[in-house]
mmCIF file of C-alpha atoms in Angstrom:
data_model
loop_
_atom_site.group_PDB
_atom_site.id
_atom_site.type_symbol
_atom_site.label_atom_id
_atom_site.label_comp_id
_atom_site.label_asym_id
_atom_site.label_seq_id
_atom_site.Cartn_x
_atom_site.Cartn_y
_atom_site.Cartn_z
ATOM 1 C CA UNK A 1 16.459 6.450 -3.729
ATOM 2 C CA UNK A 2 14.597 9.678 -4.370
ATOM 3 C CA UNK A 3 13.839 11.614 -1.172
ATOM 4 C CA UNK A 4 11.440 14.527 -1.565
ATOM 5 C CA UNK A 5 9.906 16.547 1.272
ATOM 6 C CA UNK A 6 6.338 17.826 1.091
ATOM 7 C CA UNK A 7 5.240 21.430 1.519
ATOM 8 C CA UNK A 8 1.917 20.342 3.044
ATOM 9 C CA UNK A 9 1.283 20.711 6.776
ATOM 10 C CA UNK A 10 -0.741 18.186 8.804
ATOM 11 C CA UNK A 11 -2.792 20.896 10.517
ATOM 12 C CA UNK A 12 -4.217 21.969 7.140
ATOM 13 C CA UNK A 13 -5.336 18.459 6.095
ATOM 14 C CA UNK A 14 -9.031 18.101 5.271
ATOM 15 C CA UNK A 15 -9.102 14.575 6.661
ATOM 16 C CA UNK A 16 -6.998 12.442 9.023
ATOM 17 C CA UNK A 17 -7.400 8.893 10.289
ATOM 18 C CA UNK A 18 -5.129 6.603 12.296
ATOM 19 C CA UNK A 19 -5.314 2.943 11.234
ATOM 20 C CA UNK A 20 -4.685 0.665 14.236
ATOM 21 C CA UNK A 21 -1.927 -1.930 14.023
ATOM 22 C CA UNK A 22 -2.931 -4.891 11.884
ATOM 23 C CA UNK A 23 -6.268 -3.452 10.729
ATOM 24 C CA UNK A 24 -7.841 -2.609 7.313
ATOM 25 C CA UNK A 25 -9.247 0.692 6.113
ATOM 26 C CA UNK A 26 -11.177 1.661 2.959
ATOM 27 C CA UNK A 27 -11.901 5.247 1.864
ATOM 28 C CA UNK A 28 -12.020 7.515 -1.202
ATOM 29 C CA UNK A 29 -9.711 10.227 -2.498
ATOM 30 C CA UNK A 30 -11.054 12.661 -5.096
ATOM 31 C CA UNK A 31 -9.248 13.761 -8.258
ATOM 32 C CA UNK A 32 -6.770 16.523 -7.421
ATOM 33 C CA UNK A 33 -6.566 15.665 -3.727
ATOM 34 C CA UNK A 34 -3.282 14.613 -2.141
ATOM 35 C CA UNK A 35 -3.026 11.536 0.064
ATOM 36 C CA UNK A 36 -0.242 11.033 2.612
ATOM 37 C CA UNK A 37 0.531 7.634 4.127
ATOM 38 C CA UNK A 38 2.453 8.177 7.356
ATOM 39 C CA UNK A 39 4.567 5.545 9.110
ATOM 40 C CA UNK A 40 3.965 6.676 12.690
ATOM 41 C CA UNK A 41 6.389 4.459 14.605
ATOM 42 C CA UNK A 42 8.664 3.203 11.821
ATOM 43 C CA UNK A 43 9.257 -0.093 10.023
ATOM 44 C CA UNK A 44 5.556 -0.685 9.290
ATOM 45 C CA UNK A 45 4.411 -2.100 5.946
ATOM 46 C CA UNK A 46 1.221 -0.479 4.599
ATOM 47 C CA UNK A 47 -0.266 -2.825 1.970
ATOM 48 C CA UNK A 48 -2.424 -0.795 -0.415
ATOM 49 C CA UNK A 49 -4.723 -1.316 -3.402
ATOM 50 C CA UNK A 50 -6.142 1.443 -5.615
ATOM 51 C CA UNK A 51 -9.300 1.306 -7.743
ATOM 52 C CA UNK A 52 -11.117 3.759 -9.980
ATOM 53 C CA UNK A 53 -14.141 4.983 -8.019
ATOM 54 C CA UNK A 54 -16.176 5.273 -11.234
ATOM 55 C CA UNK A 55 -15.354 1.728 -12.320
ATOM 56 C CA UNK A 56 -13.844 -0.456 -9.571
ATOM 57 C CA UNK A 57 -12.972 -3.109 -12.175
ATOM 58 C CA UNK A 58 -10.243 -0.666 -13.191
ATOM 59 C CA UNK A 59 -7.464 -1.123 -10.661
ATOM 60 C CA UNK A 60 -3.771 -0.664 -9.999
ATOM 61 C CA UNK A 61 -1.521 -2.621 -12.366
ATOM 62 C CA UNK A 62 2.048 -3.229 -11.092
ATOM 63 C CA UNK A 63 3.336 -4.676 -14.378
ATOM 64 C CA UNK A 64 2.241 -1.675 -16.432
ATOM 65 C CA UNK A 65 3.501 0.727 -13.747
ATOM 66 C CA UNK A 66 6.978 -0.821 -13.526
ATOM 67 C CA UNK A 67 7.307 -1.224 -17.291
ATOM 68 C CA UNK A 68 6.393 2.405 -17.972
ATOM 69 C CA UNK A 69 8.896 3.779 -15.442
ATOM 70 C CA UNK A 70 11.582 1.134 -16.083
ATOM 71 C CA UNK A 71 12.346 0.793 -12.352
ATOM 72 C CA UNK A 72 11.671 -1.961 -9.829
ATOM 73 C CA UNK A 73 10.722 0.284 -6.906
ATOM 74 C CA UNK A 74 8.212 3.117 -6.527
ATOM 75 C CA UNK A 75 9.258 6.603 -5.392
ATOM 76 C CA UNK A 76 8.816 10.313 -6.159
ATOM 77 C CA UNK A 77 7.650 10.817 -9.738
ATOM 78 C CA UNK A 78 6.235 7.322 -10.165
ATOM 79 C CA UNK A 79 2.850 7.288 -11.909
ATOM 80 C CA UNK A 80 0.614 4.443 -10.760
ATOM 81 C CA UNK A 81 -1.172 3.067 -13.824
ATOM 82 C CA UNK A 82 -4.373 1.033 -13.988
ATOM 83 C CA UNK A 83 -5.010 -2.199 -15.869
ATOM 84 C CA UNK A 84 -6.653 -0.018 -18.572
ATOM 85 C CA UNK A 85 -3.524 2.104 -18.948
ATOM 86 C CA UNK A 86 -4.872 5.193 -17.193
ATOM 87 C CA UNK A 87 -3.014 7.109 -14.452
ATOM 88 C CA UNK A 88 -4.572 6.572 -11.026
ATOM 89 C CA UNK A 89 -2.160 8.532 -8.821
ATOM 90 C CA UNK A 90 1.299 10.094 -8.954
ATOM 91 C CA UNK A 91 3.832 9.978 -6.091
ATOM 92 C CA UNK A 92 4.684 13.622 -5.388
ATOM 93 C CA UNK A 93 6.722 13.341 -2.178
ATOM 94 C CA UNK A 94 8.584 10.522 -0.440
ATOM 95 C CA UNK A 95 10.814 10.629 2.637
ATOM 96 C CA UNK A 96 11.319 6.859 2.778
ATOM 97 C CA UNK A 97 12.937 6.495 -0.638
ATOM 98 C CA UNK A 98 11.422 3.412 -2.221
ATOM 99 C CA UNK A 99 8.396 1.147 -1.960
ATOM 100 C CA UNK A 100 7.763 -2.451 -3.045
ATOM 101 C CA UNK A 101 5.142 -3.707 -5.481
ATOM 102 C CA UNK A 102 6.574 -7.198 -6.110
ATOM 103 C CA UNK A 103 6.296 -8.962 -2.742
ATOM 104 C CA UNK A 104 2.508 -9.240 -2.665
ATOM 105 C CA UNK A 105 0.269 -9.430 0.390
ATOM 106 C CA UNK A 106 0.492 -12.010 3.150
ATOM 107 C CA UNK A 107 -2.321 -14.567 3.144
ATOM 108 C CA UNK A 108 -3.334 -17.802 4.864
ATOM 109 C CA UNK A 109 -1.737 -19.783 2.067
ATOM 110 C CA UNK A 110 1.581 -17.926 2.024
ATOM 111 C CA UNK A 111 1.832 -18.022 5.823
ATOM 112 C CA UNK A 112 1.583 -21.823 5.650
ATOM 113 C CA UNK A 113 4.058 -22.210 2.765
ATOM 114 C CA UNK A 114 6.628 -19.762 4.115
ATOM 115 C CA UNK A 115 6.394 -20.436 7.833
ATOM 116 C CA UNK A 116 4.399 -23.342 9.286
ATOM 117 C CA UNK A 117 1.030 -25.067 9.198
ATOM 118 C CA UNK A 118 0.081 -23.583 12.562
ATOM 119 C CA UNK A 119 0.439 -20.066 11.072
ATOM 120 C CA UNK A 120 -2.522 -20.657 8.729
ATOM 121 C CA UNK A 121 -5.065 -18.822 10.853
ATOM 122 C CA UNK A 122 -2.925 -15.826 11.724
ATOM 123 C CA UNK A 123 -4.280 -12.436 10.693
ATOM 124 C CA UNK A 124 -3.206 -11.541 7.116
ATOM 125 C CA UNK A 125 -3.389 -8.663 4.645
ATOM 126 C CA UNK A 126 -5.499 -10.620 2.184
ATOM 127 C CA UNK A 127 -8.042 -11.292 4.941
ATOM 128 C CA UNK A 128 -7.990 -7.566 5.758
ATOM 129 C CA UNK A 129 -8.630 -6.645 2.114
ATOM 130 C CA UNK A 130 -11.568 -9.054 1.978
ATOM 131 C CA UNK A 131 -13.079 -7.839 5.256
ATOM 132 C CA UNK A 132 -13.059 -4.193 4.168
ATOM 133 C CA UNK A 133 -14.236 -4.987 0.626
ATOM 134 C CA UNK A 134 -17.218 -7.059 1.683
ATOM 135 C CA UNK A 135 -18.325 -4.381 4.124
ATOM 136 C CA UNK A 136 -18.084 -1.701 1.410
ATOM 137 C CA UNK A 137 -20.082 -3.555 -1.242
ATOM 138 C CA UNK A 138 -18.376 -2.209 -4.384
ATOM 139 C CA UNK A 139 -15.492 -4.688 -4.393
ATOM 140 C CA UNK A 140 -15.508 -8.474 -4.425
ATOM 141 C CA UNK A 141 -12.944 -11.208 -3.881
ATOM 142 C CA UNK A 142 -11.968 -11.166 -7.556
ATOM 143 C CA UNK A 143 -10.949 -7.506 -7.271
ATOM 144 C CA UNK A 144 -8.146 -8.267 -4.803
ATOM 145 C CA UNK A 145 -5.100 -8.244 -7.071
ATOM 146 C CA UNK A 146 -1.431 -7.318 -6.807
ATOM 147 C CA UNK A 147 -0.794 -4.543 -4.295
ATOM 148 C CA UNK A 148 1.780 -1.970 -3.253
ATOM 149 C CA UNK A 149 3.704 -2.499 -0.008
ATOM 150 C CA UNK A 150 4.467 1.047 1.057
ATOM 151 C CA UNK A 151 7.539 1.296 3.338
ATOM 152 C CA UNK A 152 8.325 -2.406 2.899
ATOM 153 C CA UNK A 153 11.883 -3.467 2.050
ATOM 154 C CA UNK A 154 11.942 -6.329 -0.472
ATOM 155 C CA UNK A 155 15.442 -6.506 -1.989
ATOM 156 C CA UNK A 156 15.825 -8.192 -5.364
ATOM 157 C CA UNK A 157 18.721 -10.676 -5.301
ATOM 158 C CA UNK A 158 21.324 -10.885 -8.109
ATOM 159 C CA UNK A 159 19.603 -14.108 -9.190
ATOM 160 C CA UNK A 160 16.283 -12.301 -9.568
ATOM 161 C CA UNK A 161 14.670 -13.606 -6.388
ATOM 162 C CA UNK A 162 12.966 -11.642 -3.620
ATOM 163 C CA UNK A 163 13.829 -11.449 0.071
ATOM 164 C CA UNK A 164 12.147 -9.782 3.045
ATOM 165 C CA UNK A 165 14.506 -7.520 4.969
ATOM 166 C CA UNK A 166 14.408 -5.002 7.787
ATOM 167 C CA UNK A 167 12.545 -1.883 6.791
ATOM 168 C CA UNK A 168 14.269 1.270 5.579
ATOM 169 C CA UNK A 169 11.516 3.472 6.989
ATOM 170 C CA UNK A 170 11.521 5.242 10.365
ATOM 171 C CA UNK A 171 9.065 7.085 12.630
ATOM 172 C CA UNK A 172 7.494 9.989 10.750
ATOM 173 C CA UNK A 173 8.473 8.854 7.247
ATOM 174 C CA UNK A 174 5.754 9.335 4.642
ATOM 175 C CA UNK A 175 4.800 9.035 1.001
ATOM 176 C CA UNK A 176 2.376 11.391 -0.757
ATOM 177 C CA UNK A 177 0.299 10.723 -3.841
ATOM 178 C CA UNK A 178 -1.829 13.067 -5.945
ATOM 179 C CA UNK A 179 -5.015 11.466 -7.266
ATOM 180 C CA UNK A 180 -5.338 11.744 -11.048
ATOM 181 C CA UNK A 181 -8.949 10.545 -10.834
ATOM 182 C CA UNK A 182 -11.424 9.635 -8.067
ATOM 183 C CA UNK A 183 -9.967 6.526 -6.422
ATOM 184 C CA UNK A 184 -10.950 3.964 -3.836
ATOM 185 C CA UNK A 185 -8.068 3.309 -1.442
ATOM 186 C CA UNK A 186 -7.997 -0.087 0.269
ATOM 187 C CA UNK A 187 -5.345 -0.487 2.974
ATOM 188 C CA UNK A 188 -4.209 -3.342 5.154
ATOM 189 C CA UNK A 189 -1.937 -2.010 7.872
ATOM 190 C CA UNK A 190 0.058 -5.232 7.741
ATOM 191 C CA UNK A 191 -0.353 -7.629 10.707
ATOM 192 C CA UNK A 192 2.534 -9.943 9.720
ATOM 193 C CA UNK A 193 4.561 -11.263 12.674
ATOM 194 C CA UNK A 194 6.672 -13.903 10.909
ATOM 195 C CA UNK A 195 9.106 -11.767 8.907
ATOM 196 C CA UNK A 196 10.847 -8.416 9.508
ATOM 197 C CA UNK A 197 8.587 -6.312 7.233
ATOM 198 C CA UNK A 198 6.981 -4.811 10.362
ATOM 199 C CA UNK A 199 10.031 -5.116 12.594
ATOM 200 C CA UNK A 200 8.250 -8.126 14.188
ATOM 201 C CA UNK A 201 5.864 -5.646 15.811
ATOM 202 C CA UNK A 202 2.930 -4.180 13.801
ATOM 203 C CA UNK A 203 2.212 -0.539 14.658
ATOM 204 C CA UNK A 204 -0.387 2.118 13.691
ATOM 205 C CA UNK A 205 -0.222 4.178 10.499
ATOM 206 C CA UNK A 206 -2.010 7.407 9.590
ATOM 207 C CA UNK A 207 -3.665 8.648 6.408
ATOM 208 C CA UNK A 208 -4.047 12.369 5.689
ATOM 209 C CA UNK A 209 -5.857 13.995 2.756
ATOM 210 C CA UNK A 210 -5.527 17.566 1.465
ATOM 211 C CA UNK A 211 -7.867 19.315 -0.990
#
């Protein structure tokens, strides 16, 4: 893990917004601005997608990002690359230590396969992404690709499989990212109740932006 404190103070942020438990949020961060994702109550997964604001078809690419840094998890110093090979953001501070980009977002289909047929219509991150995208107008269903699960603990087993485990975050933990270009940020503050990624209890998260 790579723990790095930030020198930025919340009272100097240009923008702040609390995302209610289980809800989506879409906004923009300009090149040079710093974005903080704050786990307010601890053990809350914040599923996030990034897109180039100038060309939303250019979006976060987990394969390119992991290959370039030669590490499975994201933390301080990680550059988030797009599907065109351009830097989108760089993680500049992280008090959680690592973040997942392999586990994907919960969806109707995965809730059924992993849990039970009667879980099909439970609120999911993919539904959240779609709701926010359709209301915004710049993104469509085909733009919803592989995401980052900030604060989520997805251990890789010795056999190469993935498991969902209790979070390693805590109240007040955060990750900060500097935008390398103007980006659209699409968040689902994960509503999952069927595995421990949210401690079985989804809670609010906050976003802060500094100029």
